[in-house]
Tab-separated table of C-alpha atoms in Angstrom:
chain	number	residue	atom	x	y	z
O	1436	MET	CA	32.055	23.135	-7.927
O	1437	LYS	CA	28.703	24.112	-6.498
O	1438	SER	CA	26.622	21.192	-4.773
O	1439	LYS	CA	23.585	20.236	-6.815
O	1440	SER	CA	20.037	20.605	-5.400
O	1441	VAL	CA	16.954	18.903	-5.768
O	1442	VAL	CA	13.269	19.665	-4.585
O	1443	VAL	CA	10.900	16.864	-3.338
O	1444	ILE	CA	7.588	17.590	-3.491
O	1445	GLY	CA	5.777	15.352	-0.796
O	1446	ALA	CA	6.797	13.684	2.345
O	1447	GLY	CA	6.021	10.667	1.673
O	1448	ILE	CA	7.813	7.284	2.263
O	1449	GLY	CA	9.823	7.512	-1.166
O	1450	GLY	CA	10.340	11.313	-1.020
O	1451	ILE	CA	11.890	10.842	2.053
O	1452	THR	CA	13.758	7.641	1.250
O	1453	ALA	CA	14.820	9.364	-1.946
O	1454	ALA	CA	15.970	12.581	-0.132
O	1455	THR	CA	17.855	10.473	2.307
O	1456	HIS	CA	19.975	8.747	-0.306
O	1457	LEU	CA	20.579	12.302	-2.170
O	1458	ALA	CA	21.462	13.944	0.642
O	1459	GLN	CA	24.276	11.449	1.843
O	1460	ARG	CA	25.895	11.864	-1.123
O	1461	GLY	CA	26.222	15.709	-0.777
O	1462	ILE	CA	23.315	16.882	-2.682
O	1463	LYS	CA	21.194	19.809	-1.092
O	1464	VAL	CA	17.509	18.463	-0.698
O	1465	ILE	CA	14.027	20.298	0.428
O	1466	ILE	CA	11.047	18.765	0.835
O	1467	VAL	CA	8.142	20.636	0.178
O	1468	GLU	CA	4.623	18.822	2.173
O	1469	LYS	CA	1.309	20.111	2.523
O	1470	ASN	CA	0.336	18.523	5.504
O	1471	SER	CA	1.747	19.376	8.980
O	1472	HIS	CA	3.642	16.233	9.273
O	1473	ALA	CA	5.271	13.797	7.232
O	1474	GLY	CA	4.031	10.275	5.771
O	1475	GLY	CA	1.664	10.773	3.346
O	1476	ARG	CA	-1.309	8.239	3.440
O	1477	CYS	CA	0.973	6.362	5.915
O	1478	ASP	CA	-0.206	8.643	8.387
O	1479	ARG	CA	-1.330	8.651	12.206
O	1480	ILE	CA	-4.115	10.469	13.800
O	1481	SER	CA	-4.053	10.983	17.666
O	1482	ARG	CA	-7.271	11.621	19.818
O	1483	ALA	CA	-8.113	11.325	23.429
O	1484	GLY	CA	-4.796	8.585	24.086
O	1485	HIS	CA	-6.192	6.830	20.985
O	1486	HIS	CA	-3.411	6.371	18.045
O	1487	PHE	CA	-4.487	4.949	14.720
O	1488	ASP	CA	-2.438	4.357	11.578
O	1489	THR	CA	-4.433	5.524	8.671
O	1490	GLY	CA	-2.500	3.383	6.167
O	1491	PRO	CA	-0.986	-0.248	6.566
O	1492	THR	CA	-1.766	-1.642	9.592
O	1493	LEU	CA	0.941	-4.107	9.515
O	1494	LEU	CA	4.432	-4.706	8.579
O	1495	VAL	CA	5.167	-7.625	5.667
O	1496	MET	CA	7.599	-8.451	3.437
O	1497	PRO	CA	10.526	-7.878	6.353
O	1498	LEU	CA	13.444	-8.719	4.240
O	1499	LEU	CA	12.645	-5.874	1.703
O	1500	TYR	CA	12.335	-3.679	4.557
O	1501	GLU	CA	15.883	-5.011	5.511
O	1502	ALA	CA	17.456	-4.465	2.467
O	1503	GLU	CA	16.232	-1.098	2.007
O	1504	PHE	CA	17.203	0.188	5.340
O	1505	ARG	CA	20.385	-1.368	4.889
O	1506	ALA	CA	20.910	0.938	1.746
O	1507	LEU	CA	20.151	3.912	3.995
O	1508	GLY	CA	23.184	2.751	6.424
O	1509	ILE	CA	21.253	1.330	9.184
O	1510	THR	CA	19.924	-1.557	10.231
O	1511	MET	CA	16.027	-2.051	10.283
O	1512	ARG	CA	15.791	-3.772	14.093
O	1513	GLU	CA	18.488	-0.908	15.042
O	1514	ARG	CA	15.353	1.736	14.426
O	1515	LEU	CA	12.154	-0.313	15.141
O	1516	ASP	CA	11.008	-2.402	18.041
O	1517	LEU	CA	9.217	-5.183	15.995
O	1518	GLN	CA	7.096	-8.162	17.320
O	1519	PRO	CA	5.805	-10.684	15.548
O	1520	VAL	CA	2.188	-11.257	14.722
O	1521	ASP	CA	1.290	-15.101	14.712
O	1522	PRO	CA	-1.342	-16.019	13.786
O	1523	THR	CA	-1.473	-12.993	11.371
O	1524	TYR	CA	-5.104	-12.782	10.595
O	1525	ARG	CA	-8.119	-14.415	11.876
O	1526	LEU	CA	-10.116	-15.366	8.616
O	1527	VAL	CA	-14.181	-15.698	9.729
O	1528	PHE	CA	-16.278	-16.580	7.115
O	1529	ASP	CA	-20.064	-16.300	6.519
O	1530	ASN	CA	-20.952	-19.903	7.697
O	1531	GLY	CA	-19.232	-18.977	11.415
O	1532	SER	CA	-16.056	-21.144	10.399
O	1533	GLN	CA	-12.483	-19.784	11.289
O	1534	LEU	CA	-9.050	-20.042	10.056
O	1535	SER	CA	-5.880	-18.492	11.644
O	1536	LEU	CA	-3.093	-18.353	9.247
O	1537	THR	CA	0.098	-19.103	11.430
O	1538	SER	CA	3.617	-20.193	10.560
O	1539	ASP	CA	2.886	-23.123	12.724
O	1540	MET	CA	2.340	-25.740	10.249
O	1541	LYS	CA	1.034	-28.628	12.388
O	1542	SER	CA	-1.979	-25.956	13.315
O	1543	MET	CA	-2.266	-24.893	9.629
O	1544	GLN	CA	-2.312	-28.619	8.866
O	1545	GLU	CA	-5.129	-29.507	11.530
O	1546	GLN	CA	-7.378	-26.390	10.044
O	1547	LEU	CA	-6.844	-26.773	6.491
O	1548	GLU	CA	-7.866	-30.383	6.485
O	1549	ALA	CA	-10.606	-29.914	8.863
O	1550	PHE	CA	-12.245	-27.594	5.720
O	1551	GLU	CA	-10.913	-29.843	2.993
O	1552	PRO	CA	-8.979	-33.273	3.353
O	1553	GLY	CA	-6.027	-33.245	1.528
O	1554	SER	CA	-5.587	-29.584	1.493
O	1555	PHE	CA	-2.598	-29.345	3.276
O	1556	GLN	CA	-0.545	-30.788	0.548
O	1557	GLY	CA	-2.083	-28.658	-1.970
O	1558	PHE	CA	-1.461	-25.689	0.686
O	1559	LEU	CA	2.307	-26.514	0.781
O	1560	GLN	CA	2.701	-26.772	-3.190
O	1561	TYR	CA	1.233	-23.418	-2.968
O	1562	MET	CA	3.901	-22.148	-0.748
O	1563	ASN	CA	6.528	-23.448	-2.984
O	1564	GLU	CA	4.968	-21.672	-5.929
O	1565	GLY	CA	4.876	-18.282	-3.895
O	1566	HIS	CA	8.447	-19.213	-2.546
O	1567	ARG	CA	9.454	-19.027	-6.546
O	1568	HIS	CA	7.374	-15.986	-7.185
O	1569	TYR	CA	8.927	-13.994	-4.561
O	1570	ARG	CA	12.379	-14.865	-4.976
O	1571	LEU	CA	12.059	-13.894	-8.839
O	1572	GLY	CA	9.513	-11.027	-8.785
O	1573	ILE	CA	11.713	-9.061	-6.215
O	1574	GLU	CA	14.877	-9.872	-8.257
O	1575	LYS	CA	13.434	-9.287	-11.650
O	1576	LEU	CA	11.094	-6.857	-11.312
O	1577	VAL	CA	10.505	-5.075	-8.040
O	1578	ASN	CA	14.401	-4.228	-7.739
O	1579	ARG	CA	14.647	-3.528	-11.223
O	1580	ASP	CA	14.506	0.095	-12.760
O	1581	PHE	CA	13.438	-0.637	-16.719
O	1582	ARG	CA	14.360	2.698	-18.351
O	1583	LYS	CA	14.464	0.921	-21.730
O	1584	LEU	CA	11.587	-1.409	-23.337
O	1585	SER	CA	14.608	-3.837	-24.394
O	1586	GLU	CA	15.180	-3.985	-20.381
O	1587	PHE	CA	12.211	-5.672	-19.949
O	1588	PHE	CA	11.633	-7.704	-22.912
O	1589	ALA	CA	15.227	-9.332	-22.627
O	1590	LEU	CA	15.864	-12.510	-23.503
O	1591	GLU	CA	16.599	-13.446	-20.165
O	1592	ASN	CA	13.351	-12.136	-18.888
O	1593	ILE	CA	11.448	-14.568	-21.349
O	1594	PRO	CA	11.175	-17.600	-18.846
O	1595	LEU	CA	9.512	-15.661	-16.381
O	1596	LEU	CA	6.353	-15.943	-18.795
O	1597	TYR	CA	5.823	-19.437	-17.387
O	1598	GLN	CA	8.100	-18.910	-14.057
O	1599	LEU	CA	5.806	-16.070	-12.527
O	1600	LYS	CA	2.637	-16.822	-14.420
O	1601	PRO	CA	1.989	-13.565	-14.997
O	1602	LEU	CA	-0.811	-14.252	-17.587
O	1603	VAL	CA	-2.675	-16.484	-15.388
O	1604	ASN	CA	-5.734	-15.453	-13.577
O	1605	HIS	CA	-4.557	-15.783	-9.512
O	1606	TYR	CA	-8.160	-16.646	-8.140
O	1607	GLY	CA	-8.546	-19.014	-11.255
O	1608	ASN	CA	-4.845	-20.446	-10.260
O	1609	MET	CA	-5.659	-21.549	-6.702
O	1610	SER	CA	-8.145	-24.403	-8.691
O	1611	ALA	CA	-4.169	-26.069	-9.000
O	1612	TYR	CA	-4.325	-26.522	-5.071
O	1613	PHE	CA	-7.911	-26.103	-3.290
O	1614	ASP	CA	-11.643	-27.044	-3.870
O	1615	ASP	CA	-13.248	-24.949	-0.997
O	1616	PRO	CA	-13.874	-21.672	-2.403
O	1617	ARG	CA	-13.153	-20.575	1.632
O	1618	LEU	CA	-9.463	-21.415	1.173
O	1619	LYS	CA	-9.336	-19.762	-2.665
O	1620	ALA	CA	-10.238	-16.585	-0.711
O	1621	ALA	CA	-7.720	-17.114	2.423
O	1622	PHE	CA	-4.862	-17.299	0.208
O	1623	THR	CA	-5.950	-14.469	-2.621
O	1624	PHE	CA	-7.492	-11.841	-0.275
O	1625	GLN	CA	-4.087	-10.145	0.126
O	1626	ASP	CA	-4.446	-9.076	-3.670
O	1627	VAL	CA	-6.512	-6.204	-2.009
O	1628	TYR	CA	-2.768	-4.963	-0.679
O	1629	MET	CA	-2.667	-3.706	-4.460
O	1630	GLY	CA	-6.094	-2.163	-5.209
O	1631	LEU	CA	-6.846	-5.517	-7.182
O	1632	SER	CA	-9.272	-8.060	-7.598
O	1633	PRO	CA	-8.104	-11.701	-6.992
O	1634	PHE	CA	-10.087	-12.345	-10.223
O	1635	GLU	CA	-8.272	-10.104	-12.573
O	1636	ALA	CA	-4.725	-10.192	-10.386
O	1637	PRO	CA	-2.018	-12.170	-12.061
O	1638	ALA	CA	-1.135	-15.245	-9.815
O	1639	THR	CA	2.432	-13.738	-9.453
O	1640	PHE	CA	1.152	-12.108	-6.247
O	1641	SER	CA	1.010	-15.817	-4.649
O	1642	MET	CA	4.164	-13.924	-3.531
O	1643	MET	CA	2.204	-12.055	-0.655
O	1644	PRO	CA	0.853	-14.901	1.268
O	1645	TYR	CA	3.974	-16.568	1.028
O	1646	THR	CA	5.728	-13.718	2.436
O	1647	GLU	CA	3.490	-13.325	5.069
O	1648	LEU	CA	3.744	-16.820	6.503
O	1649	ALA	CA	7.526	-17.755	5.441
O	1650	HIS	CA	9.169	-14.247	6.615
O	1651	GLY	CA	6.383	-13.489	9.252
O	1652	VAL	CA	4.277	-10.731	9.958
O	1653	TYR	CA	5.218	-7.859	12.212
O	1654	TYR	CA	4.211	-4.721	14.292
O	1655	PRO	CA	6.593	-1.940	15.326
O	1656	ARG	CA	6.117	-0.352	18.670
O	1657	GLY	CA	3.946	2.769	18.363
O	1658	GLY	CA	2.433	1.291	15.426
O	1659	MET	CA	3.253	1.860	11.400
O	1660	TYR	CA	3.913	5.297	11.960
O	1661	SER	CA	7.074	4.759	13.856
O	1662	ILE	CA	8.462	3.504	10.384
O	1663	VAL	CA	7.892	7.290	9.062
O	1664	GLU	CA	9.695	8.296	12.199
O	1665	ALA	CA	12.592	6.576	11.824
O	1666	LEU	CA	13.057	7.932	8.084
O	1667	MET	CA	12.388	11.320	9.065
O	1668	ASP	CA	15.340	10.948	11.557
O	1669	LEU	CA	17.601	9.611	8.950
O	1670	ALA	CA	16.677	12.112	6.548
O	1671	ARG	CA	17.727	14.803	8.735
O	1672	LYS	CA	20.639	13.276	10.402
O	1673	ALA	CA	21.470	13.599	6.405
O	1674	GLY	CA	20.956	17.286	6.177
O	1675	VAL	CA	17.392	16.881	4.816
O	1676	GLU	CA	15.263	20.571	5.369
O	1677	PHE	CA	11.585	19.911	5.482
O	1678	ILE	CA	9.089	22.770	5.108
O	1679	PHE	CA	5.422	21.705	5.988
O	1680	ASP	CA	2.129	23.224	5.911
O	1681	THR	CA	3.006	24.699	2.393
O	1682	ALA	CA	1.188	23.597	-0.662
O	1683	VAL	CA	2.942	23.409	-4.076
O	1684	GLN	CA	0.787	25.048	-6.770
O	1685	GLN	CA	2.793	24.266	-9.930
O	1686	ILE	CA	5.886	22.861	-11.246
O	1687	ASP	CA	7.765	25.846	-12.832
O	1688	ALA	CA	9.098	24.450	-16.174
O	1689	ASN	CA	9.697	25.548	-19.640
O	1690	SER	CA	9.349	23.475	-22.891
O	1691	THR	CA	12.560	21.302	-21.912
O	1692	TYR	CA	13.252	21.739	-18.457
O	1693	ALA	CA	11.906	21.999	-14.971
O	1694	ARG	CA	13.815	25.138	-12.992
O	1695	GLY	CA	11.735	24.214	-9.931
O	1696	ILE	CA	8.420	24.856	-8.289
O	1697	ILE	CA	5.761	27.842	-7.388
O	1698	LEU	CA	4.668	27.534	-3.749
O	1699	GLY	CA	1.184	28.490	-2.909
O	1700	ASN	CA	1.801	32.066	-1.467
O	1701	GLY	CA	3.708	32.470	-4.688
O	1702	GLN	CA	7.012	31.861	-3.601
O	1703	ARG	CA	9.566	30.101	-5.999
O	1704	LEU	CA	11.909	27.349	-5.193
O	1705	GLU	CA	14.642	26.797	-7.787
O	1706	ALA	CA	16.673	23.408	-7.838
O	1707	ASP	CA	18.698	21.368	-10.561
O	1708	ALA	CA	15.787	18.810	-10.096
O	1709	VAL	CA	12.078	18.368	-8.938
O	1710	LEU	CA	11.136	14.815	-7.545
O	1711	ALA	CA	7.465	14.733	-7.074
O	1712	ASN	CA	6.141	12.333	-4.472
O	1713	ALA	CA	2.799	13.796	-4.852
O	1714	ASP	CA	0.014	10.911	-6.336
O	1715	LEU	CA	1.228	10.820	-10.072
O	1716	PRO	CA	-1.762	11.611	-12.072
O	1717	TYR	CA	-2.505	14.451	-9.786
O	1718	VAL	CA	1.365	15.763	-10.476
O	1719	TYR	CA	0.429	15.322	-14.190
O	1720	LYS	CA	-2.983	16.994	-13.740
O	1721	ASP	CA	-2.835	19.776	-11.411
O	1722	LEU	CA	1.135	20.944	-11.232
O	1723	LEU	CA	1.736	20.448	-14.414
O	1724	PRO	CA	1.111	22.241	-18.233
O	1725	ASP	CA	-2.296	19.901	-19.476
O	1726	ASP	CA	-1.196	17.731	-21.859
O	1727	ASP	CA	-1.784	14.455	-24.016
O	1728	LEU	CA	0.136	12.310	-20.873
O	1729	ALA	CA	-1.484	13.844	-18.325
O	1730	ASN	CA	-5.050	12.953	-20.382
O	1731	SER	CA	-3.807	9.446	-20.636
O	1732	LEU	CA	-3.073	8.886	-17.186
O	1733	THR	CA	-6.359	9.781	-16.037
O	1734	ARG	CA	-7.805	7.411	-18.262
O	1735	LYS	CA	-5.827	4.607	-16.855
O	1736	ARG	CA	-6.937	2.300	-14.753
O	1737	PHE	CA	-7.114	3.187	-10.660
O	1738	SER	CA	-7.178	0.979	-7.784
O	1739	CYS	CA	-9.970	0.550	-5.878
O	1740	SER	CA	-10.575	2.710	-2.470
O	1741	VAL	CA	-11.697	2.326	1.089
O	1742	ILE	CA	-13.802	3.455	3.924
O	1743	SER	CA	-12.099	3.918	7.019
O	1744	PHE	CA	-13.587	4.341	10.519
O	1745	PHE	CA	-11.110	5.043	13.565
O	1746	TRP	CA	-13.136	4.341	16.656
O	1747	GLY	CA	-11.804	5.125	20.334
O	1748	LEU	CA	-13.613	3.044	22.440
O	1749	ASP	CA	-14.559	3.574	26.659
O	1750	LYS	CA	-13.704	-0.299	27.433
O	1751	THR	CA	-11.809	-3.065	25.510
O	1752	TYR	CA	-13.130	-5.978	23.614
O	1753	GLU	CA	-10.528	-8.493	24.422
O	1754	THR	CA	-11.898	-11.496	21.997
O	1755	LEU	CA	-11.294	-9.014	19.194
O	1756	GLY	CA	-7.638	-10.076	18.265
O	1757	PRO	CA	-5.132	-7.827	16.517
O	1758	HIS	CA	-6.323	-8.405	12.969
O	1759	THR	CA	-9.802	-10.029	12.225
O	1760	LEU	CA	-10.961	-10.282	8.436
O	1761	PHE	CA	-14.230	-11.428	7.468
O	1762	LEU	CA	-14.494	-13.057	4.048
O	1763	ALA	CA	-17.874	-13.286	2.466
O	1764	ASP	CA	-19.172	-16.216	0.572
O	1765	ASP	CA	-19.953	-14.074	-2.427
O	1766	TYR	CA	-16.552	-13.270	-2.954
O	1767	ARG	CA	-16.731	-12.479	-6.903
O	1768	GLU	CA	-19.622	-10.376	-6.324
O	1769	ASN	CA	-17.547	-8.319	-3.617
O	1770	PHE	CA	-15.195	-7.241	-6.160
O	1771	GLU	CA	-17.342	-6.947	-9.184
O	1772	ARG	CA	-19.661	-3.996	-7.137
O	1773	ILE	CA	-15.915	-2.770	-6.341
O	1774	ILE	CA	-14.194	-3.134	-9.522
O	1775	ARG	CA	-17.051	-2.680	-12.076
O	1776	ASP	CA	-19.670	-0.850	-10.396
O	1777	LEU	CA	-17.556	1.393	-8.209
O	1778	SER	CA	-19.701	0.745	-5.055
O	1779	LEU	CA	-20.024	-0.864	-1.933
O	1780	PRO	CA	-21.209	-4.854	-1.989
O	1781	ALA	CA	-24.396	-5.683	-0.154
O	1782	ASN	CA	-22.183	-8.211	1.783
O	1783	PRO	CA	-18.400	-6.837	1.910
O	1784	CYS	CA	-15.671	-8.118	3.120
O	1785	LEU	CA	-14.250	-6.144	5.639
O	1786	TYR	CA	-11.048	-5.997	8.370
O	1787	ILE	CA	-10.975	-5.352	11.882
O	1788	HIS	CA	-7.443	-3.912	13.272
O	1789	ALA	CA	-7.029	-3.688	17.274
O	1790	PRO	CA	-3.842	-2.451	17.597
O	1791	SER	CA	-3.683	-2.166	21.708
O	1792	ARG	CA	-3.623	-6.358	21.253
O	1793	LEU	CA	0.193	-5.488	19.931
O	1794	ASP	CA	0.879	-2.263	21.698
O	1795	PRO	CA	-1.076	-1.245	24.946
O	1796	ALA	CA	-0.112	2.501	24.563
O	1797	MET	CA	-2.022	2.738	21.438
O	1798	SER	CA	-5.225	2.794	24.228
O	1799	PRO	CA	-5.703	4.396	27.496
O	1800	ARG	CA	-5.841	2.031	29.817
O	1801	GLY	CA	-9.060	-0.112	29.885
O	1802	GLN	CA	-10.331	1.853	26.972
O	1803	ASP	CA	-9.611	0.466	23.172
O	1804	THR	CA	-8.427	1.476	19.792
O	1805	LEU	CA	-10.152	0.172	16.626
O	1806	ILE	CA	-10.113	0.606	13.036
O	1807	ALA	CA	-12.391	-0.879	10.290
O	1808	ILE	CA	-11.482	-0.993	6.734
O	1809	VAL	CA	-14.245	-1.483	4.028
O	1810	PRO	CA	-13.173	-1.750	0.563
O	1811	VAL	CA	-15.159	0.229	-1.997
O	1812	GLY	CA	-14.942	1.520	-5.560
O	1813	HIS	CA	-12.967	4.623	-6.341
O	1814	MET	CA	-14.847	7.935	-6.967
O	1815	SER	CA	-16.180	8.969	-10.504
O	1816	GLU	CA	-18.290	11.249	-12.379
O	1817	ASN	CA	-19.852	8.478	-14.575
O	1818	VAL	CA	-21.400	6.478	-11.185
O	1819	GLU	CA	-23.877	7.942	-9.020
O	1820	GLN	CA	-21.750	7.697	-5.361
O	1821	ASP	CA	-23.989	9.033	-2.239
O	1822	TRP	CA	-20.587	8.837	0.111
O	1823	THR	CA	-22.489	9.970	2.940
O	1824	GLU	CA	-24.880	7.271	2.262
O	1825	LEU	CA	-22.448	4.524	1.618
O	1826	ARG	CA	-20.320	5.506	4.553
O	1827	ASP	CA	-23.074	4.913	6.840
O	1828	GLU	CA	-24.073	1.395	5.063
O	1829	ALA	CA	-20.459	0.274	5.344
O	1830	ARG	CA	-20.540	0.937	8.994
O	1831	ARG	CA	-23.725	-0.794	9.870
O	1832	GLN	CA	-22.070	-3.807	7.709
O	1833	VAL	CA	-19.006	-3.771	10.349
O	1834	PHE	CA	-21.692	-3.897	13.266
O	1835	ARG	CA	-23.340	-6.494	11.501
O	1836	ARG	CA	-20.196	-8.636	11.232
O	1837	LEU	CA	-18.740	-7.914	14.775
O	1838	ALA	CA	-22.114	-9.022	16.389
O	1839	THR	CA	-21.593	-12.594	14.817
O	1840	LEU	CA	-18.506	-12.919	17.049
O	1841	GLY	CA	-20.747	-11.810	19.810
O	1842	ILE	CA	-19.688	-8.207	20.064
O	1843	ALA	CA	-23.136	-6.478	19.917
O	1844	ASP	CA	-22.461	-3.578	22.111
O	1845	LEU	CA	-19.790	-1.550	20.134
O	1846	GLU	CA	-21.523	1.325	18.970
O	1847	SER	CA	-22.796	2.647	22.465
O	1848	HIS	CA	-19.348	2.051	23.652
O	1849	ILE	CA	-17.702	4.545	21.095
O	1850	LYS	CA	-16.380	7.725	22.624
O	1851	PHE	CA	-15.548	9.415	19.059
O	1852	GLU	CA	-15.267	8.228	15.320
O	1853	ILE	CA	-13.244	9.366	12.429
O	1854	ALA	CA	-14.219	8.515	9.026
O	1855	PHE	CA	-12.204	8.807	5.699
O	1856	THR	CA	-14.353	8.155	2.585
O	1857	PRO	CA	-12.746	8.312	-0.825
O	1858	LEU	CA	-13.883	12.115	-0.735
O	1859	SER	CA	-11.428	12.278	2.401
O	1860	TRP	CA	-8.321	10.621	0.924
O	1861	ARG	CA	-8.582	12.915	-2.210
O	1862	LYS	CA	-8.812	16.019	0.050
O	1863	ARG	CA	-6.501	14.889	2.516
O	1864	TYR	CA	-3.682	13.372	0.023
O	1865	ASN	CA	-4.457	14.705	-2.883
O	1866	LEU	CA	-5.127	11.250	-4.414
O	1867	MET	CA	-6.803	11.347	-7.792
O	1868	LYS	CA	-10.332	9.756	-7.371
O	1869	GLY	CA	-9.602	8.681	-3.967
O	1870	SER	CA	-7.640	5.797	-4.955
O	1871	THR	CA	-5.788	4.732	-1.690
O	1872	HIS	CA	-3.504	2.710	-3.796
O	1873	GLY	CA	-2.751	5.122	-6.815
O	1874	LEU	CA	-3.104	3.282	-10.479
O	1875	CYS	CA	-3.616	-0.400	-10.788
O	1876	HIS	CA	-1.491	-3.089	-10.708
O	1877	ASN	CA	-2.920	-4.947	-13.711
O	1878	LEU	CA	-0.762	-6.569	-15.990
O	1879	THR	CA	-0.636	-3.660	-18.536
O	1880	GLN	CA	0.257	-1.013	-15.785
O	1881	LEU	CA	3.231	-3.354	-13.808
O	1882	GLY	CA	7.111	-3.017	-14.540
O	1883	TYR	CA	8.009	-1.196	-17.624
O	1884	PHE	CA	4.526	-0.448	-18.497
O	1885	ARG	CA	3.970	1.439	-15.025
O	1886	PRO	CA	4.546	4.820	-15.111
O	1887	HIS	CA	8.480	5.660	-15.266
O	1888	ASN	CA	10.477	7.651	-12.557
O	1889	ARG	CA	11.650	10.435	-15.251
O	1890	HIS	CA	9.273	12.667	-17.262
O	1891	SER	CA	9.776	11.746	-20.763
O	1892	ARG	CA	9.906	15.494	-21.864
O	1893	TYR	CA	11.376	17.109	-18.484
O	1894	HIS	CA	14.331	14.998	-17.842
O	1895	ASN	CA	15.394	16.543	-14.878
O	1896	LEU	CA	11.580	16.276	-13.286
O	1897	TYR	CA	11.707	13.030	-11.424
O	1898	PHE	CA	8.795	10.523	-9.658
O	1899	THR	CA	8.049	8.076	-6.844
O	1900	GLY	CA	5.398	6.861	-5.005
O	1901	ALA	CA	2.848	4.594	-5.347
O	1902	SER	CA	1.728	4.995	-8.837
O	1903	THR	CA	5.021	4.698	-10.292
O	1904	HIS	CA	7.073	1.454	-10.604
O	1905	PRO	CA	7.529	-1.061	-8.845
O	1906	GLY	CA	3.808	-0.169	-7.274
O	1907	THR	CA	1.912	0.346	-3.574
O	1908	GLY	CA	3.200	-0.505	-0.281
O	1909	MET	CA	5.437	0.893	2.206
O	1910	PRO	CA	8.350	-1.438	1.652
O	1911	THR	CA	7.883	-0.533	-2.309
O	1912	ALA	CA	7.968	2.676	-1.515
O	1913	MET	CA	11.228	2.480	-0.001
O	1914	VAL	CA	12.511	0.700	-3.098
O	1915	SER	CA	10.885	3.541	-5.495
O	1916	GLY	CA	12.491	6.039	-3.689
O	1917	ARG	CA	15.969	4.544	-3.768
O	1918	LEU	CA	15.443	3.577	-7.526
O	1919	SER	CA	14.072	7.594	-8.197
O	1920	ALA	CA	17.569	8.539	-6.279
O	1921	GLN	CA	19.195	6.166	-8.379
O	1922	ARG	CA	18.364	7.684	-11.496
O	1923	ILE	CA	18.886	11.467	-10.295
O	1924	LEU	CA	22.433	10.583	-9.590
O	1925	ASP	CA	23.044	8.741	-12.645
O	1926	ASP	CA	22.298	11.800	-14.397
O	1927	PHE	CA	24.094	13.942	-12.121
O	1928	GLN	CA	26.936	11.509	-12.707
O	1929	ILE	CA	27.307	10.920	-9.169
O	1930	GLN	CA	27.367	7.187	-7.729
O	1931	LEU	CA	25.327	6.022	-5.478
């Protein structure tokens, strides 16, 4: 019997993972990628001996990574040289106070009690809740592929309404554990990982600060892109074929069936199934015939974006740790400006990453590599947005923040700068509205309500990636790839 074939659009984490699962079961898989290399938004930029990750800059949820690598037939630590990052972050507040998030409970107790007497007990209770949310969230939501509404609203899931607190606001929930607004911010800023405001995120997401402190945060030698390289190696060994520097013009489909894809040069690639790893709203809008579903996707909530600066410096700043986060007192106003006004806050929260503290090979000797990330609203035709002006203001805010730590000369030591705005994210990775995390992860766009991994009309067209279930992030992209591969194999009647 002739072996089945699948063509994959996009060499992101989800696409590579799915392709490997499929190829390992004898399916012929070709991945077509418009850029010159794999990774999608989990990209790497190298220049003059400086190396930058454009996507995630730290490995969180290690247990999920371990499970997904095992599913591919290998252990994570066989392929990645991981070093623990502890403290995970240094948090800096407007009044100059600082908090180092660490798994050292004695240190956490001393620090927290200095902020708010009695708060360490609240912290322990919050971690206990986070443990419950993590365990149930991974088991009941993340690792499940909800193909029917009845699977999501099954009787056994009803207790999740109070066990996971999906209807409770995350920031509001913090009042049960802390009074100090700085501590409330310290344990909710992780919602930005999902492109969400903690003022609208469900309290379920307490699972993120929990996993960081309980399971650890790691940094792979060579940067986060080494995860992409490990997955690429597994894919090639399984027999996956890659075609780079090749754009897909459209998905070739009739009224009920996807026949394959048409490339930018007019060439057709036929396959028994098509798996799209490109940004889901982009796929519907640009690669498929216009229909009501494509229009409804553009009306869904999109995540925020970021302005990112990648700086090669001619001197080192050893006082700057690997992960520094500035959290503003006007925390709510920050998210209102980003989510509601689709702009840049007047006093933005922002993040600085110095990868050379963890891997000296990320910079030339005696020099430094810095990444600054400033959350900002996504693109909109209904709001006036001057991205050059917003980029320049974001840069000024980074320099202002660093000066509060005694780093006042950084601008004069920049050898080169590469800057990404939402325009860059859209052009480079086809992310609609420049939304770096895809569709928003609010309650009505999670679980069964998030776009499914198979098209409702073209039953041999499948999806994987940030805007499908379970959502954004590198480990969840691996889950998404596995779930999509399972769906294809089920339809092909092949066992995973």
